[in-house]
Coordinates of C-alpha atoms in Angstrom, one line a residue:
M180 CA 160.1 50.8 54.4
A181 CA 161.1 49.9 50.8
G182 CA 164.6 51.8 50.0
G183 CA 162.7 53.3 46.5
N184 CA 159.7 54.7 48.6
Q185 CA 162.0 56.4 51.5
S186 CA 161.4 60.2 51.3
S187 CA 163.8 63.2 51.9
V188 CA 161.7 63.5 55.2
F189 CA 163.8 60.4 56.4
E190 CA 166.9 61.2 58.0
F191 CA 170.1 59.6 59.4
L192 CA 172.3 60.5 61.9
L193 CA 175.9 60.5 61.5
W194 CA 178.1 59.2 64.3
G195 CA 180.5 62.1 63.6
L196 CA 184.2 62.5 64.3
S197 CA 183.9 62.0 68.1
E198 CA 181.7 61.7 71.1
Q199 CA 183.3 63.9 73.4
P200 CA 181.6 67.3 73.6
E201 CA 184.9 68.6 75.0
Q202 CA 186.5 67.6 71.8
Q203 CA 184.1 69.1 69.4
H204 CA 185.3 72.9 69.3
R205 CA 188.9 71.5 68.8
L206 CA 187.8 69.3 65.9
F207 CA 186.0 72.2 64.3
L208 CA 188.8 74.4 64.2
L209 CA 191.2 71.9 63.3
F210 CA 189.0 70.7 60.4
L211 CA 188.2 73.9 59.1
W212 CA 191.8 75.0 59.0
M213 CA 192.5 71.8 57.4
Y214 CA 189.7 72.2 54.7
L215 CA 190.8 75.6 54.0
V216 CA 194.3 75.0 53.6
T217 CA 193.1 71.9 51.3
V218 CA 191.3 74.2 49.0
A219 CA 193.8 76.9 49.0
G220 CA 196.9 74.8 48.2
N221 CA 195.2 72.8 45.4
L222 CA 193.7 76.0 43.8
L223 CA 197.1 77.4 43.7
I224 CA 198.4 74.5 42.0
I225 CA 195.5 74.7 39.5
L226 CA 196.3 78.7 38.7
A227 CA 200.1 78.5 38.8
I228 CA 199.7 75.6 36.2
G229 CA 197.2 77.2 33.9
T230 CA 198.8 80.6 33.9
D231 CA 202.8 79.5 33.2
T232 CA 203.0 78.0 29.9
R233 CA 206.3 76.4 31.5
L234 CA 203.7 73.8 32.8
H235 CA 201.7 73.2 30.0
T236 CA 203.3 69.5 29.8
P237 CA 201.1 66.0 30.3
M238 CA 202.3 65.5 33.7
Y239 CA 201.2 68.9 35.0
F240 CA 197.8 68.4 33.2
F241 CA 197.2 65.5 35.2
L242 CA 198.4 67.1 38.3
A243 CA 196.0 70.0 37.9
S244 CA 193.1 67.5 37.2
L245 CA 194.1 65.7 40.4
S246 CA 194.2 69.0 42.4
C247 CA 190.6 69.7 40.9
A248 CA 189.6 66.4 42.0
D249 CA 190.8 67.0 45.3
I250 CA 189.1 69.8 46.0
L251 CA 185.7 68.5 45.1
F252 CA 186.6 65.0 46.8
T253 CA 187.1 67.3 50.4
S254 CA 184.1 69.4 49.7
T255 CA 181.9 66.5 49.6
T256 CA 182.5 65.6 53.0
V257 CA 184.2 68.2 55.2
P258 CA 181.8 71.2 54.8
K259 CA 178.6 68.9 56.0
A260 CA 181.1 67.8 58.9
L261 CA 181.7 71.2 60.1
V262 CA 178.3 72.2 60.2
N263 CA 177.2 69.1 62.1
I264 CA 179.5 69.9 64.7
Q265 CA 178.7 73.6 65.0
T266 CA 175.2 72.9 64.8
Q267 CA 175.2 70.0 67.2
N268 CA 172.8 68.5 64.6
R269 CA 173.7 65.1 63.4
S270 CA 171.1 64.4 60.9
I271 CA 171.1 63.9 57.2
S272 CA 168.2 63.3 54.9
Y273 CA 168.0 60.3 52.7
V274 CA 168.4 62.4 49.4
E275 CA 171.3 64.8 51.0
C276 CA 173.0 61.2 52.3
L277 CA 172.8 59.6 48.5
T278 CA 173.6 62.3 46.6
Q279 CA 176.7 63.0 49.2
L280 CA 177.6 59.2 48.7
Y281 CA 177.6 59.5 44.8
F282 CA 180.0 62.7 44.8
F283 CA 182.1 60.8 47.2
L284 CA 182.5 58.4 45.2
T285 CA 183.1 59.8 41.9
F286 CA 185.5 61.9 43.1
G287 CA 187.2 59.2 45.4
D288 CA 187.5 56.9 42.3
M289 CA 188.6 59.6 40.4
D290 CA 191.5 60.3 42.4
I291 CA 192.9 56.6 42.0
F292 CA 192.3 56.8 38.5
L293 CA 194.5 59.9 37.7
L294 CA 197.0 58.5 40.1
A295 CA 197.1 55.6 37.7
T296 CA 196.9 57.8 34.9
M297 CA 200.2 59.7 36.2
A298 CA 202.1 56.8 36.7
Y299 CA 201.9 55.9 33.3
D300 CA 202.5 59.2 32.2
R301 CA 206.1 59.0 34.0
Y302 CA 206.3 55.4 33.0
V303 CA 206.4 56.4 29.2
A304 CA 208.5 59.6 29.9
I305 CA 211.2 57.7 31.6
C306 CA 211.1 54.4 29.9
H307 CA 210.2 55.8 26.4
P308 CA 211.2 59.4 26.2
L309 CA 211.5 59.5 22.5
H310 CA 208.1 58.5 22.2
Y311 CA 206.9 60.8 24.8
A312 CA 205.7 63.5 22.6
M313 CA 203.7 61.2 20.6
V314 CA 202.0 59.0 23.2
M315 CA 201.1 61.5 25.5
S316 CA 199.8 64.2 23.0
R317 CA 197.2 66.7 24.3
R318 CA 194.6 64.7 22.6
C319 CA 195.8 61.5 24.4
C320 CA 195.6 63.8 27.6
I321 CA 192.0 65.0 27.4
I322 CA 190.9 61.1 26.5
L323 CA 192.8 60.0 29.3
V324 CA 190.9 62.3 31.8
T325 CA 187.8 62.3 30.0
A326 CA 187.7 58.7 30.4
C327 CA 188.5 58.5 34.1
W328 CA 185.6 61.1 34.8
T329 CA 183.1 58.8 32.6
L330 CA 184.2 55.6 34.5
T331 CA 183.9 56.8 37.9
S332 CA 180.4 58.3 37.1
L333 CA 179.6 55.0 36.0
V334 CA 181.0 53.0 39.2
A335 CA 179.2 55.7 41.3
M336 CA 175.8 55.7 39.9
T337 CA 176.1 51.7 40.3
H338 CA 176.7 51.8 43.9
T339 CA 174.3 54.4 44.6
F340 CA 171.6 52.6 42.7
L341 CA 172.2 49.5 44.8
I342 CA 172.1 51.3 47.8
F343 CA 168.8 53.0 46.8
R344 CA 167.1 49.6 46.7
L345 CA 167.5 49.0 50.2
S346 CA 165.3 49.7 53.2
F347 CA 166.1 51.5 56.2
C348 CA 163.2 50.8 58.8
S349 CA 164.0 53.8 61.2
K350 CA 166.2 56.3 61.9
K351 CA 169.5 54.9 61.8
I352 CA 173.4 56.0 63.1
I353 CA 175.8 55.7 60.5
P354 CA 178.9 55.0 62.2
D355 CA 181.0 57.7 60.3
F356 CA 181.1 61.5 59.7
F357 CA 179.5 60.8 56.0
C358 CA 177.9 58.5 53.8
D359 CA 179.7 55.4 52.9
L360 CA 178.9 52.5 51.5
G361 CA 180.2 50.1 54.1
P362 CA 178.5 52.1 57.1
L363 CA 174.9 52.4 54.7
M364 CA 175.3 48.5 54.7
K365 CA 175.6 48.0 58.4
V366 CA 172.5 50.3 59.2
S367 CA 170.1 48.7 56.3
C368 CA 167.1 46.4 57.4
S369 CA 167.7 44.8 53.7
D370 CA 169.7 41.8 52.7
T371 CA 172.9 43.8 51.5
Q372 CA 174.4 40.4 50.1
V373 CA 174.5 41.9 46.3
N374 CA 175.8 45.1 47.5
E375 CA 178.6 43.4 49.6
L376 CA 179.5 41.0 46.0
V377 CA 179.4 44.3 43.9
L378 CA 181.9 46.3 46.5
L379 CA 184.4 43.2 46.6
F380 CA 184.4 42.8 43.1
L381 CA 184.0 46.1 41.2
G382 CA 185.3 48.4 44.2
G383 CA 188.3 46.1 44.5
A384 CA 188.5 46.0 40.6
V385 CA 188.4 50.1 41.0
I386 CA 191.0 49.6 43.6
L387 CA 193.6 47.0 42.9
I388 CA 193.9 47.4 39.0
P389 CA 195.0 51.2 39.1
F390 CA 197.2 50.3 42.3
G391 CA 199.0 47.5 40.0
L392 CA 199.3 49.3 37.0
I393 CA 200.9 51.8 39.3
L394 CA 203.3 49.0 41.0
V395 CA 204.3 47.7 37.5
S396 CA 204.8 51.2 36.2
Y397 CA 207.1 51.9 38.8
I398 CA 209.0 49.2 38.8
R399 CA 209.9 49.6 34.8
I400 CA 210.7 53.0 36.1
V401 CA 213.0 51.9 38.9
S402 CA 214.7 49.2 36.6
A403 CA 214.9 51.9 33.8
I404 CA 216.7 54.5 36.5
L405 CA 219.2 52.2 37.8
R406 CA 220.1 52.0 34.0
V407 CA 221.2 55.3 33.7
P408 CA 225.2 56.1 34.0
S409 CA 224.9 59.6 35.6
A410 CA 224.4 60.0 39.5
Q411 CA 222.9 63.4 38.5
G412 CA 220.3 61.7 36.1
R413 CA 219.1 59.1 38.3
Y414 CA 218.5 62.0 41.3
K415 CA 216.6 63.6 39.1
A416 CA 214.6 60.6 37.7
F417 CA 213.9 59.6 41.3
S418 CA 213.0 63.2 42.8
T419 CA 210.6 63.5 39.8
C420 CA 208.5 60.4 40.7
G421 CA 209.3 60.4 44.8
S422 CA 206.5 62.7 45.2
H423 CA 203.9 60.8 43.5
L424 CA 205.1 57.4 45.1
A425 CA 204.4 59.2 48.8
V426 CA 200.9 60.2 47.7
V427 CA 200.2 56.6 46.1
A428 CA 201.4 54.7 49.3
L429 CA 199.3 57.4 51.6
F430 CA 196.1 57.1 49.6
F431 CA 196.2 53.4 48.8
G432 CA 197.3 52.1 51.9
T433 CA 194.5 53.8 54.0
V434 CA 191.6 53.0 51.3
I435 CA 192.7 49.5 51.0
R436 CA 192.3 49.1 54.7
A437 CA 189.0 51.1 54.6
Y438 CA 187.6 48.7 51.6
L439 CA 189.3 45.5 51.1
C440 CA 190.3 44.2 54.7
P441 CA 187.9 42.4 56.6
P442 CA 186.0 44.5 59.5
S443 CA 188.0 44.7 62.6
S444 CA 186.3 43.1 65.9
S445 CA 188.3 45.6 68.2
P446 CA 185.9 47.7 70.3
N447 CA 187.5 51.0 68.9
S448 CA 187.0 49.8 65.2
V449 CA 184.4 52.8 64.7
E450 CA 187.2 55.1 65.8
E451 CA 189.7 53.3 64.1
D452 CA 187.6 53.2 60.8
T453 CA 186.8 57.2 61.2
A454 CA 190.5 57.7 61.4
A455 CA 191.2 55.8 58.3
A456 CA 188.7 57.4 56.7
V457 CA 190.1 61.1 57.8
M458 CA 193.4 60.1 56.2
Y459 CA 192.0 59.4 52.4
T460 CA 189.4 62.0 52.5
V461 CA 191.1 65.0 54.5
V462 CA 194.7 64.4 55.2
T463 CA 195.7 63.3 51.6
P464 CA 194.3 66.1 49.6
L465 CA 195.9 68.4 52.4
L466 CA 199.5 66.8 52.1
N467 CA 199.4 66.7 47.9
P468 CA 199.9 70.3 47.4
F469 CA 202.9 70.4 49.7
I470 CA 204.4 67.0 48.2
Y471 CA 203.8 68.2 45.1
S472 CA 205.1 72.0 45.5
L473 CA 208.0 71.3 47.8
R474 CA 209.7 68.2 46.1
N475 CA 209.3 69.8 42.4
R476 CA 211.6 72.8 41.5
D477 CA 209.1 73.9 38.6
M478 CA 206.1 74.3 40.6
K479 CA 207.9 76.0 43.3
G480 CA 209.0 78.2 40.8
A481 CA 205.5 78.7 39.0
L482 CA 203.8 79.4 42.8
G483 CA 206.4 81.9 43.5
R484 CA 205.8 83.4 40.1
L485 CA 202.1 83.2 40.5
L486 CA 202.4 84.7 44.4
R487 CA 204.8 87.7 43.2
G488 CA 202.0 88.3 40.4
K489 CA 204.5 87.1 37.3
V490 CA 202.6 85.2 34.8
S491 CA 204.7 83.3 32.2
S492 CA 203.3 84.0 28.5
C493 CA 204.0 82.3 25.4
G494 CA 206.1 84.8 24.4
Q495 CA 208.7 84.4 27.2

């Protein structure tokens, strides 16, 4: 059956999070808890930044954008997985699958680009503090975030169109709990060589170029910090960047393993791939609010004022 002629009647079956029936109830409660905490935590960060003028700076503007992207990223996959567990129905329509794929790629790539943008922001702040206000102006910040959304949408459209042109001859089981590029290519009846090449080069560029920029930024940052004569100044600079580095390590580590490493020949490869997918789609967005708030005195203060109902105004 030609990919372009497949209707919404055509369905896939999602492998899910586990094949063990006795684990389904525990998995449902665990993922429901993680999803609610993720949405609540990231929403609190957005509200704290938006209502406290002390945090109306480029660093927190990018952090609020990252929290927004994380909410959307997690909401693309987890609610469907929860519905499938609860109803014990693993089916997902062809149209729904491609729609999920597009938004998953858009918001996932948005996380990648925002992490690189945040690294650049910290590089300018620490290595060129006198030029920071001019370089990271409000206009520049808006342009950077807009460029990130535009690029991620174009990349997602490209991958989704290439999946659309593939054929799927019968009801196929996707070896994951959501529709992703690798699992969809595995179950296709068509030649996926073009898709694989685009994933390797375009996907590799989307992952490795930002990752490289982050590494270069932090090498320069660490070099600049080590030249700071004051121990207190060094500590403050390292603490500012430490939370960002923790998120980068966790997110990029699992994404590179999922998309750029050769497929595993292990008999438990499906379980390993699912575990890696859970790490970057669920665990990282869950941890972000805790990492950024617990390691950041300004964020802790803003969250405290928000929860106490005290909003900072311009006149304060």
